[in-house]
Coordinates of C-alpha atoms in Angstrom, one line a residue:
Chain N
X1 CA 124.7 150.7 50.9
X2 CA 128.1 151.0 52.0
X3 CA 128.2 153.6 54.8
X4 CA 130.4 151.4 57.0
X5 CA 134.0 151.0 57.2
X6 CA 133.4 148.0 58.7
X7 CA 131.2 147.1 56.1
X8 CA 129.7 143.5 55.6
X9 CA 128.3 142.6 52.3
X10 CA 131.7 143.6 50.4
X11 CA 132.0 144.5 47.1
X12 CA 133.4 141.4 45.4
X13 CA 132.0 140.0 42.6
X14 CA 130.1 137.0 44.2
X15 CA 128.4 139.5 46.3
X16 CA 127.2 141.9 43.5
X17 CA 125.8 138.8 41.8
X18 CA 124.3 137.9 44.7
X19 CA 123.0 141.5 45.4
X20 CA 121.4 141.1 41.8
X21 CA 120.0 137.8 42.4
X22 CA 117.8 139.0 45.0
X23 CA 117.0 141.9 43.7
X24 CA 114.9 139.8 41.1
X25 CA 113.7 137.2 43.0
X26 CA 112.3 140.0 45.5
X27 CA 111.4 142.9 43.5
X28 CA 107.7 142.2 43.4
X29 CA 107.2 141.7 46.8
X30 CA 109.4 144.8 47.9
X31 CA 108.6 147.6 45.6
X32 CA 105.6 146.3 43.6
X33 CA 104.1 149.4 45.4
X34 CA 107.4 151.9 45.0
X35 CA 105.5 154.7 42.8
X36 CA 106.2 157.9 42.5
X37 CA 104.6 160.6 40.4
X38 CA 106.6 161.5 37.3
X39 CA 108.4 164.8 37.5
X40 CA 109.5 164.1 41.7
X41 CA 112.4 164.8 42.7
X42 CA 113.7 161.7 44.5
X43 CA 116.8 160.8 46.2
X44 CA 118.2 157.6 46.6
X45 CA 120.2 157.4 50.1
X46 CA 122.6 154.8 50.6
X47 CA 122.5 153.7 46.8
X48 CA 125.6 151.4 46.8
X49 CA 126.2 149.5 43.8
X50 CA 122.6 150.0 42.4
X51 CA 121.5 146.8 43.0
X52 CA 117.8 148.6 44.1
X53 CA 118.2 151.7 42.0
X54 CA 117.3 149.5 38.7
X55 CA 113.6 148.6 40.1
X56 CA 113.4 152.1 41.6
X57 CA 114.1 153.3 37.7
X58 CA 112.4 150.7 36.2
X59 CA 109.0 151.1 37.9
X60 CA 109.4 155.6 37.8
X61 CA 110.8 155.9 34.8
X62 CA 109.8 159.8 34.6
X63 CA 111.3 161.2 38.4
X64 CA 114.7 163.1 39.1
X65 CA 116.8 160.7 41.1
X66 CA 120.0 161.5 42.9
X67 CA 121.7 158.5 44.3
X68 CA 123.7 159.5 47.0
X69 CA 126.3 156.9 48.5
X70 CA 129.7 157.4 50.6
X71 CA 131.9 154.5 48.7
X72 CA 133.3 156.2 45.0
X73 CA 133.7 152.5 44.1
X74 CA 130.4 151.7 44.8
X75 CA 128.9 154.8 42.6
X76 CA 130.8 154.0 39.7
X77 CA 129.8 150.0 39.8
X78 CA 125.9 151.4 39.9
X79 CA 126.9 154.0 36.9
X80 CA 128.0 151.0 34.9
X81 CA 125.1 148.6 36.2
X82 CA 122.4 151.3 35.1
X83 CA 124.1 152.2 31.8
X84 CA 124.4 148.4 31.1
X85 CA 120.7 148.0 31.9
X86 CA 120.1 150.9 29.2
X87 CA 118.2 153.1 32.0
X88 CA 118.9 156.6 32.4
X89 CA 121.4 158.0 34.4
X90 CA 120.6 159.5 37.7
X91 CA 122.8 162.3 39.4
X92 CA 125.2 160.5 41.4
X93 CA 126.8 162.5 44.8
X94 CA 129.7 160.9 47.1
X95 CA 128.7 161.7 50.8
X96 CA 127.9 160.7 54.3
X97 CA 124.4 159.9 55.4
X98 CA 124.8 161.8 58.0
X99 CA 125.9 164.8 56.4
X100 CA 124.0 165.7 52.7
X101 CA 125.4 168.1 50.5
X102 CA 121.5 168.7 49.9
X103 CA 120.0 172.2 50.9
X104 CA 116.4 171.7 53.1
X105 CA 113.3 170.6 51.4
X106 CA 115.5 169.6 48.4
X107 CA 113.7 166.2 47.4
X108 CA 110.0 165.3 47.3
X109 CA 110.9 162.0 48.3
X110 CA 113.9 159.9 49.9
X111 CA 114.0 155.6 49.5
X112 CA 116.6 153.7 51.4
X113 CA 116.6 150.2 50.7
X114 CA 118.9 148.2 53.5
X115 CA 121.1 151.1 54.7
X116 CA 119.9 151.6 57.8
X117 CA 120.7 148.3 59.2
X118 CA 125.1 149.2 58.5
X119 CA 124.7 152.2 60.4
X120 CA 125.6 152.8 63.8
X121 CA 123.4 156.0 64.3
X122 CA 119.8 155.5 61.7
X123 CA 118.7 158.3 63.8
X124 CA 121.1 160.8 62.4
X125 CA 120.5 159.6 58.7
X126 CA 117.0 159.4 59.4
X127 CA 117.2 163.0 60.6
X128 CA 119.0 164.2 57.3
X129 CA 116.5 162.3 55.5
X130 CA 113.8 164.5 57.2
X131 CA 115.8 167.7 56.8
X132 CA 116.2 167.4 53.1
X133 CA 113.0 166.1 52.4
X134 CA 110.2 168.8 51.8
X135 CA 107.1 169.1 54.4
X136 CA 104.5 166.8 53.0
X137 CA 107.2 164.9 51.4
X138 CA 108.0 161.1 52.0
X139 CA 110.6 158.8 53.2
X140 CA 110.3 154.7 52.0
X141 CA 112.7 152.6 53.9
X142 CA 113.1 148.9 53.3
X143 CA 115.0 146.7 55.9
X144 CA 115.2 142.8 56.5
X145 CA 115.5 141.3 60.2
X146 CA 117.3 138.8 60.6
X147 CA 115.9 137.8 63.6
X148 CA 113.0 136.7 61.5
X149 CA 114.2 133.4 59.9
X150 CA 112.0 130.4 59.8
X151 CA 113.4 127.1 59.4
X152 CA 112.0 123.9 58.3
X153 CA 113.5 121.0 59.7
X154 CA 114.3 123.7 62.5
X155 CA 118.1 123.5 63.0
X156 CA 120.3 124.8 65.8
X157 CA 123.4 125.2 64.0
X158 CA 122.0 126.9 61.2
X159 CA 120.3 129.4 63.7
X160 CA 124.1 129.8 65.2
X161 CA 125.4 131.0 61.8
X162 CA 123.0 132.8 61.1
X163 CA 123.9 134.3 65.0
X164 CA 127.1 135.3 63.2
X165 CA 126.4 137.4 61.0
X166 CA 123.7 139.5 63.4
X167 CA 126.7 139.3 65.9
X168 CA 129.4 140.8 63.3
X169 CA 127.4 143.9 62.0
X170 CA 126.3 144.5 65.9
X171 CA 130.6 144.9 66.1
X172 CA 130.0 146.8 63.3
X173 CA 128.0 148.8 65.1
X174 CA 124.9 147.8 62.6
X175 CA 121.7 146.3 63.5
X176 CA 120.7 143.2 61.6
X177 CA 117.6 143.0 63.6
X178 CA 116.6 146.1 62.9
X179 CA 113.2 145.4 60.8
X180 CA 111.4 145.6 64.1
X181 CA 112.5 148.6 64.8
X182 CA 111.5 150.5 62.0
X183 CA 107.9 152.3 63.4
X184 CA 109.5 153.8 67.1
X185 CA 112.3 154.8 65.2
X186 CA 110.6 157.0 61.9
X187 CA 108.2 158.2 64.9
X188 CA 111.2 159.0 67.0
X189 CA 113.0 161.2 64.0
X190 CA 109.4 163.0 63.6
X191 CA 108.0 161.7 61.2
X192 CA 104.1 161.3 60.9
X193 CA 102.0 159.0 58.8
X194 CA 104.1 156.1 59.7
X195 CA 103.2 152.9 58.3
X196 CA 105.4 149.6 58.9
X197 CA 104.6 147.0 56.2
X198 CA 106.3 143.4 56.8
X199 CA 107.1 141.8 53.3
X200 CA 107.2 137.7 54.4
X201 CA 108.9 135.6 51.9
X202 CA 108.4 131.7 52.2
X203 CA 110.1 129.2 50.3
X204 CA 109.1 125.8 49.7
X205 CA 108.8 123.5 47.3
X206 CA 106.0 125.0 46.1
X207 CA 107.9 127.8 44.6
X208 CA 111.4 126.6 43.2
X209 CA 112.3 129.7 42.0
X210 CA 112.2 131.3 45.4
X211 CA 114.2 128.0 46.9
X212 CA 116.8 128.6 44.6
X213 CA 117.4 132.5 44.3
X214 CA 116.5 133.1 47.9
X215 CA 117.5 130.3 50.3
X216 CA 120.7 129.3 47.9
X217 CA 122.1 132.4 46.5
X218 CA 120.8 134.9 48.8
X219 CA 120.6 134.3 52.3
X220 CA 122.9 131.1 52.2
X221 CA 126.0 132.7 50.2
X222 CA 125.2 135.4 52.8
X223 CA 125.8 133.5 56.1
X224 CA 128.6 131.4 54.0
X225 CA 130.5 135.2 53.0
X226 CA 131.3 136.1 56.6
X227 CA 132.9 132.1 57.4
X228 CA 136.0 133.4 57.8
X229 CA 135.3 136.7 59.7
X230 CA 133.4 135.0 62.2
X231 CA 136.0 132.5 62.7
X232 CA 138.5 135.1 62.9
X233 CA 136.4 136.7 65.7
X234 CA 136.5 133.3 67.7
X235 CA 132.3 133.0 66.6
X236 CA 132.4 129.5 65.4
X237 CA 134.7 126.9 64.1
X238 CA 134.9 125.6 60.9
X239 CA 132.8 122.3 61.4
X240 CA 130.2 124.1 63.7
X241 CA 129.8 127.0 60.5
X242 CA 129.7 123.9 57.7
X243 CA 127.0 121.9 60.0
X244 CA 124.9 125.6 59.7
X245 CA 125.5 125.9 55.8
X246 CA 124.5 122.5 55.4
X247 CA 121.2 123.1 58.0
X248 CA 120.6 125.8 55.8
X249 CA 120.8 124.0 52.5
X250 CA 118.6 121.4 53.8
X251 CA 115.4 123.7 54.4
X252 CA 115.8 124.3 50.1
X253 CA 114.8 120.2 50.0
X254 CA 112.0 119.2 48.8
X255 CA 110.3 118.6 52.1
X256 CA 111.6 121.9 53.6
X257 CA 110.5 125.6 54.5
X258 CA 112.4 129.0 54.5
X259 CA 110.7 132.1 55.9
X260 CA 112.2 135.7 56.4
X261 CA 110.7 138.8 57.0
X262 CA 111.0 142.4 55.4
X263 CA 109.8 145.3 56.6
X264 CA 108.7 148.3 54.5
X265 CA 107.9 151.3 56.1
X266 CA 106.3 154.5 55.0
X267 CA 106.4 158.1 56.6
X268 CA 105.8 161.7 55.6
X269 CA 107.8 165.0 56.5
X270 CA 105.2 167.1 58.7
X271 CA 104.5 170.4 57.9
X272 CA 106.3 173.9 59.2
X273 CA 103.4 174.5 61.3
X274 CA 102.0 171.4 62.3
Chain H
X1 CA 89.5 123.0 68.4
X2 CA 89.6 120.9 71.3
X3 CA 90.9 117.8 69.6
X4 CA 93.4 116.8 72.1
X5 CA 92.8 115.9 75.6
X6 CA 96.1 118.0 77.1
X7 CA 94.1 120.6 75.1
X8 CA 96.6 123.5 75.5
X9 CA 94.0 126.8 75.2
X10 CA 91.2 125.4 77.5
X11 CA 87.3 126.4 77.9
X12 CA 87.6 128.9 80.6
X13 CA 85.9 131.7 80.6
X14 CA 88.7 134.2 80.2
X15 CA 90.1 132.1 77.4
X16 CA 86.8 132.3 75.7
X17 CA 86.8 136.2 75.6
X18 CA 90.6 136.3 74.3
X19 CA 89.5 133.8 71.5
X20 CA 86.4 136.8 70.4
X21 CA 89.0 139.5 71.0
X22 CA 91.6 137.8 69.0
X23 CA 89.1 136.9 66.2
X24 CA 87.9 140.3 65.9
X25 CA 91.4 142.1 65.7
X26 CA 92.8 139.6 63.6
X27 CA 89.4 138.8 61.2
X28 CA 90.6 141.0 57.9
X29 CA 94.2 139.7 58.0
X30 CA 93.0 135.9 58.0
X31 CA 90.0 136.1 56.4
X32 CA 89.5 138.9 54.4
X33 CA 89.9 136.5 51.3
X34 CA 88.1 133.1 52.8
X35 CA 85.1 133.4 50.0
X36 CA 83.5 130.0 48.8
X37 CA 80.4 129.9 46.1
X38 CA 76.3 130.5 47.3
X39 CA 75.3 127.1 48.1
X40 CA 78.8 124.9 48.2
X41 CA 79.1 122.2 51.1
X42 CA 81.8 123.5 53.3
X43 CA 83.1 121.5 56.7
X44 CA 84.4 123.8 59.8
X45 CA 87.2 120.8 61.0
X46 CA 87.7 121.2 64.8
X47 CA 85.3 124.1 65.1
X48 CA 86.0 124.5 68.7
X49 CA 83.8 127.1 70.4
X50 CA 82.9 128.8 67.3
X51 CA 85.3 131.5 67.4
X52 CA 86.4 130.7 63.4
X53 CA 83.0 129.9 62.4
X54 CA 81.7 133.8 63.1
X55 CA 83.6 135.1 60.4
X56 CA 83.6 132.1 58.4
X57 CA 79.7 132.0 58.2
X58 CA 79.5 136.5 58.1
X59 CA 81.8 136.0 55.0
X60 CA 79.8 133.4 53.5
X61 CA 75.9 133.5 54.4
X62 CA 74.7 131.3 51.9
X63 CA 77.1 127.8 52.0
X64 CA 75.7 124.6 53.7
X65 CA 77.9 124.3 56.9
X66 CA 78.6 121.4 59.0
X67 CA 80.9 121.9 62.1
X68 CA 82.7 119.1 63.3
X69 CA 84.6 118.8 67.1
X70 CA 85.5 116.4 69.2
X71 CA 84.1 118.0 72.1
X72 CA 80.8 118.2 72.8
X73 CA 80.8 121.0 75.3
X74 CA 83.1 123.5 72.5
X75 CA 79.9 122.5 70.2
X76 CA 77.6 123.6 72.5
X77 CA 79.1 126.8 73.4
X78 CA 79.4 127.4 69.4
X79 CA 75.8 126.7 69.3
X80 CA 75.0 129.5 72.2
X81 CA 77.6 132.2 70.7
X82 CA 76.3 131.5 67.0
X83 CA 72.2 132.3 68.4
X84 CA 73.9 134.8 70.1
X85 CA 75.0 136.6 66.6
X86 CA 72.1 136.0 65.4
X87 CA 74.0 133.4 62.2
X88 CA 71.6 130.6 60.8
X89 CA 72.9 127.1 62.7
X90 CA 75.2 125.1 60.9
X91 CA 74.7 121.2 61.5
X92 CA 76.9 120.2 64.2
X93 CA 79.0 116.8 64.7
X94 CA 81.2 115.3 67.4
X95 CA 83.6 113.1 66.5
X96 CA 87.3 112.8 66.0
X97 CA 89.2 113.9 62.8
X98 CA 91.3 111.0 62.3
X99 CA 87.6 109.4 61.7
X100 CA 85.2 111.5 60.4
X101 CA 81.6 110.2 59.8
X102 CA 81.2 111.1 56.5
X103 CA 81.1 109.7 53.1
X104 CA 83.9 110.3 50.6
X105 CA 84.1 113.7 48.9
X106 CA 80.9 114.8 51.0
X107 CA 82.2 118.3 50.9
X108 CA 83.0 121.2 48.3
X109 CA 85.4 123.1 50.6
X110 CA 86.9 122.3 54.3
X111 CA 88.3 124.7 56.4
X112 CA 90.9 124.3 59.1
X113 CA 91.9 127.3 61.9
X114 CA 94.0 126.6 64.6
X115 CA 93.6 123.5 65.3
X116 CA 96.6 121.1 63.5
X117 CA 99.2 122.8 66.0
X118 CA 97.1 120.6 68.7
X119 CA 97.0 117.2 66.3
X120 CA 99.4 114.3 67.7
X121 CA 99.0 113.6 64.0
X122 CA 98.1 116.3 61.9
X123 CA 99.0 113.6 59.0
X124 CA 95.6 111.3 60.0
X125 CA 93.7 114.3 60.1
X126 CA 94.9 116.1 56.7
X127 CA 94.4 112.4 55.2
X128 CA 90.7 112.3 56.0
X129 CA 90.1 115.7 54.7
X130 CA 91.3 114.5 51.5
X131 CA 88.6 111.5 51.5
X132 CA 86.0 114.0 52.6
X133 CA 86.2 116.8 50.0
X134 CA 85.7 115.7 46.4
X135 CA 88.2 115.5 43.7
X136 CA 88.6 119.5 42.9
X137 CA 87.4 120.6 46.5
X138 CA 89.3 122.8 48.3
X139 CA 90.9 122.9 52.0
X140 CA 92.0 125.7 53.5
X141 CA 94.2 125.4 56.5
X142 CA 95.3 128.2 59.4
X143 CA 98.0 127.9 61.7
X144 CA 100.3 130.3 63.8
X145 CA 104.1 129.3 64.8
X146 CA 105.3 130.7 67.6
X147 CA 108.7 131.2 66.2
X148 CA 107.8 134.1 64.3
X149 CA 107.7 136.0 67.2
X150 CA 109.6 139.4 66.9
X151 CA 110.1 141.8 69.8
X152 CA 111.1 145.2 70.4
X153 CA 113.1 145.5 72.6
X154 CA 114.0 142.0 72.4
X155 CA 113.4 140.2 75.5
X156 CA 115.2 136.8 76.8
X157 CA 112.8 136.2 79.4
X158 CA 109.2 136.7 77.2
X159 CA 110.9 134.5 75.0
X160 CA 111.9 131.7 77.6
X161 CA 108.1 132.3 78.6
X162 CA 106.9 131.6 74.8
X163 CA 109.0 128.2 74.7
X164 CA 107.4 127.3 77.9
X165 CA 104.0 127.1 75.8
X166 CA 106.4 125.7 73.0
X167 CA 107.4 123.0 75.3
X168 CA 104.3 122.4 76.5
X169 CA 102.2 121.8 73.3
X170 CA 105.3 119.1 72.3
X171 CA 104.7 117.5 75.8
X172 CA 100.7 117.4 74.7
X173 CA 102.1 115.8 70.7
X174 CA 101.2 119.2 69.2
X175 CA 103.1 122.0 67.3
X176 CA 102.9 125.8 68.1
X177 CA 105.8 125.8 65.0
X178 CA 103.5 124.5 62.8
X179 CA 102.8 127.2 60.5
X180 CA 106.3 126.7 58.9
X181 CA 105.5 123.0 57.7
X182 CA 101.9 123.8 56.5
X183 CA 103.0 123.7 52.6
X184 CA 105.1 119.8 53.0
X185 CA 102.3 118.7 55.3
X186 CA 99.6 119.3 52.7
X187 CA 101.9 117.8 49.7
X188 CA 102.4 114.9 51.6
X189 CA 99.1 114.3 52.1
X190 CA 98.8 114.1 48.4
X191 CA 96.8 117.6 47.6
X192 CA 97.5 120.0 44.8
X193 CA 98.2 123.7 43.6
X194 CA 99.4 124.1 47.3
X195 CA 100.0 127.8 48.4
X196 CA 101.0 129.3 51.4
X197 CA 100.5 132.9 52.0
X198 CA 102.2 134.0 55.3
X199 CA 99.9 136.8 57.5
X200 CA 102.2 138.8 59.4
X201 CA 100.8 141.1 62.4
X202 CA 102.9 144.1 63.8
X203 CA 101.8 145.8 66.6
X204 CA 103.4 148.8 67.0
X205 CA 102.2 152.7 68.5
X206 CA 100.7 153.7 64.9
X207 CA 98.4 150.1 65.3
X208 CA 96.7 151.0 69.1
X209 CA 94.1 148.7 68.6
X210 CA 95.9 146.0 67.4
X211 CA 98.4 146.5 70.4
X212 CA 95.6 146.3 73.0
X213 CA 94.2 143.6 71.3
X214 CA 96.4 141.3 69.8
X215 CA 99.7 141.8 72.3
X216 CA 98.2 142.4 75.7
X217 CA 94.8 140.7 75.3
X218 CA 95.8 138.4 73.0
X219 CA 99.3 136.9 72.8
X220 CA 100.6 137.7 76.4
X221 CA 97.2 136.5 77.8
X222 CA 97.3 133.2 76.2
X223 CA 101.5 133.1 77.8
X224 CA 100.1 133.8 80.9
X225 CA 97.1 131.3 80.9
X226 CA 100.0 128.5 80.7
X227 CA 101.5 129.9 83.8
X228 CA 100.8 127.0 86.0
X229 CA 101.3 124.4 84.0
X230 CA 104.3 125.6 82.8
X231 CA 105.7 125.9 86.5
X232 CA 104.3 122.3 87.3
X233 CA 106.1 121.1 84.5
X234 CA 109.1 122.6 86.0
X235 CA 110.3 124.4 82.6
X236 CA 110.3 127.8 84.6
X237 CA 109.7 129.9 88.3
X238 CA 107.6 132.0 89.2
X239 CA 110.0 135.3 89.1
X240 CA 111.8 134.1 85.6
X241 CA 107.9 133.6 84.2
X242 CA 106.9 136.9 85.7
X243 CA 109.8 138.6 84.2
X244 CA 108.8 137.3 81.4
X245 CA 105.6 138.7 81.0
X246 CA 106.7 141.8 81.9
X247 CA 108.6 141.5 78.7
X248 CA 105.8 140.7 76.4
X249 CA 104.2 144.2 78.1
X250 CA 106.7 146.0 77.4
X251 CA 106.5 145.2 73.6
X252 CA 103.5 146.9 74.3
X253 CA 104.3 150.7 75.1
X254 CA 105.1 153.3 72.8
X255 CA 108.5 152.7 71.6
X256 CA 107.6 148.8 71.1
X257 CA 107.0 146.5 68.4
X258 CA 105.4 142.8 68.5
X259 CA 105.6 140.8 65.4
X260 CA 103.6 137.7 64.9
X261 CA 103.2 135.7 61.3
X262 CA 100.4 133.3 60.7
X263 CA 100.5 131.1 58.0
X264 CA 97.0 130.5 55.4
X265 CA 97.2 127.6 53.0
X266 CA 94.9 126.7 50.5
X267 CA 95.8 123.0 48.8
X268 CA 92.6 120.8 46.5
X269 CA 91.9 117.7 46.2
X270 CA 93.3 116.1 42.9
X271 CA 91.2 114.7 40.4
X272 CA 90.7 110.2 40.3
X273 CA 92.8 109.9 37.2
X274 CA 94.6 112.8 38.0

């Protein structure tokens, strides 16, 4: 993460737990299938702070990685995340997306894990993805959409805060939506093979783990981080933005639901003379 | 189905072909997992024409079905479309499901497809599943929610056209949004080891078939069926509705997506001394 100046998640220290926290609540559902063979050459693009680079390791333990992210800051804070977590050290390479210090056909395979959605041109990452992955190679690309929030009791103003923060990264030039877009645009940047995956989570009572690390301290502290920018930016006020947090909160009750949708898609690098 | 007399979907001729078609494109992501045991006592609940009963009965040749609708006419067209597939003839009943007439814990399993969404009181109904399957049955439940709709491009006028059939099954004391509540409703009726597993469809240009079938012949038919009504009932105009529709199409072509998430539970009965 963190191609954006205008970036939204932030680095503080509230976000990078909150980064971690659903990185473990989600990591089965989003990359119980993230293999690669031992020995690839992968690169991570858009790494950020690590936060998906640890299940990436975890589950490949024998590839080459190279995470590749634009923010210093951020590459450091995933050198001391991995080290803490006793994993091995990728290759670690400050750069733009849309511009890889990578020579073609460099990597066997490229993951991005929400990157897409901060950038206000995927296409040209997407089209260095495909230049410095190898024909027959693959791209993964994980992205959420946040236009794909259920709520149970349904509630008005927690869809209008949630409105917020899809309104601030379009500003941004980002696409918070951009889930659903996933298939038209891998097939747009060439890719073939393209398979679009949606990951639903649902929380309810049934699961309490789920209620707690995903509608509390993931997408909650989410819409609650940007309060003050979207009030700055004349969004909401500060009663209408507490009446969403606290529509929110409600759908972790007992007799309450919490549905969002990722999307995990799949593609391969076509042959030269395909 | 059919258990409402403002019965939203209808017995027409056309709606009767967009039930098969959507069954058939949509059979391995509900069903692919609906098993029960050689020889257990199952009960179809608001069986409707039949439509869920095809793959039920494919999927499980050798259980003891009874189908139970309201309507005696859906019971006879399930009757004519079961010969028709050449499926040995479950025993049919008409009646309501608030009041079934069977004895208590009559049943191993029940199953339950699109038809709470139409229940002024899917609470009366859920209650007199309980009684009918015995302690350690099973009920399996299936429901879409018409929230979960995702479009590419997004479209303000398809989705004024879906709250018109939102609108309309509330006018008629149903819930196209019911999918979402599945997991509190089936806790509050008091059964156990409640899970629900959300079934999300995306029709996109790598999915052709599920395109044709589930986003033109499926989901924008049954928007379009309500056309009328919805006019009548003065929640829309012919151009907006149109527009609309148009909308939903365009989800269609090549550089479109259509996301849609049902919603499977599966909940049993709790033991007497439980």
């Amino acid at each position: 993460m963190g191609q954006d100046q205008t970036y939204i998640h932030g680095y503080a220290v509230a976000e990078d737990r909150r980064l971690h926290d659903q990185a473990a609540t989600l990591e089965e559902l989003l990359h119980h299938d993230l293999t690669f063979p031992a020995g690839s050459i992968v690169l991570e693009a858009g790494s950020g702070v690590g936060a998906q680079t640890i299940p990436l390791l975890r589950r490949n333990p024998g590839i080459r990685l190279t995470c590749l992210d634009r923010s210093a800051p951020s590459l450091d804070a995933a050198r001391a995340r991995l080290c803490a977590a006793g994993l091995p050290l990728p290759e670690f390479r400050q750069a733009d997306l849309r511009a890889m210090p990578f020579s073609d056909g460099a990597f066997d395979h490229a993951f991005v894990c929400f990157v897409l959605e901060h950038l206000p041109e995927p296409e040209a990452a997407l089209a260095e993805l495909r230049r410095v992955v190898r024909p027959g190679g693959s791209l993964t690309v994980i992205e959420g959409d946040h236009g794909s929030v259920l709520l149970h009791p349904d509630d008005e103003a927690a869809r209008a805060a949630i409105a917020c923060q899809v309104a601030l990264q379009r500003a941004a030039s980002g696409d918070a939506r951009i889930g659903r877009r996933l298939a038209p645009l891998l097939v747009g940047a060439g890719f073939t093979a393209v398979r679009v995956s949606p990951r639903p989570v649902l929380a309810d009572a049934t699961r309490p783990a789920l209620v707690d690390g995903f509608v509390r301290r993931t997408s909650t502290a989410m819409v609650a981080g940007i309060r003050d920018e979207a009030m700055q930016a004349g969004l909401t006020d500060a009663a209408a933005f507490e009446a969403g947090l606290r529509g929110l909160l409600r759908t972790a009750e007992g007799d309450g639901t919490f549905g969002y949708t990722f999307f995990k898609a799949t593609a391969v690098v076509p042959s030269v003379h395909r």
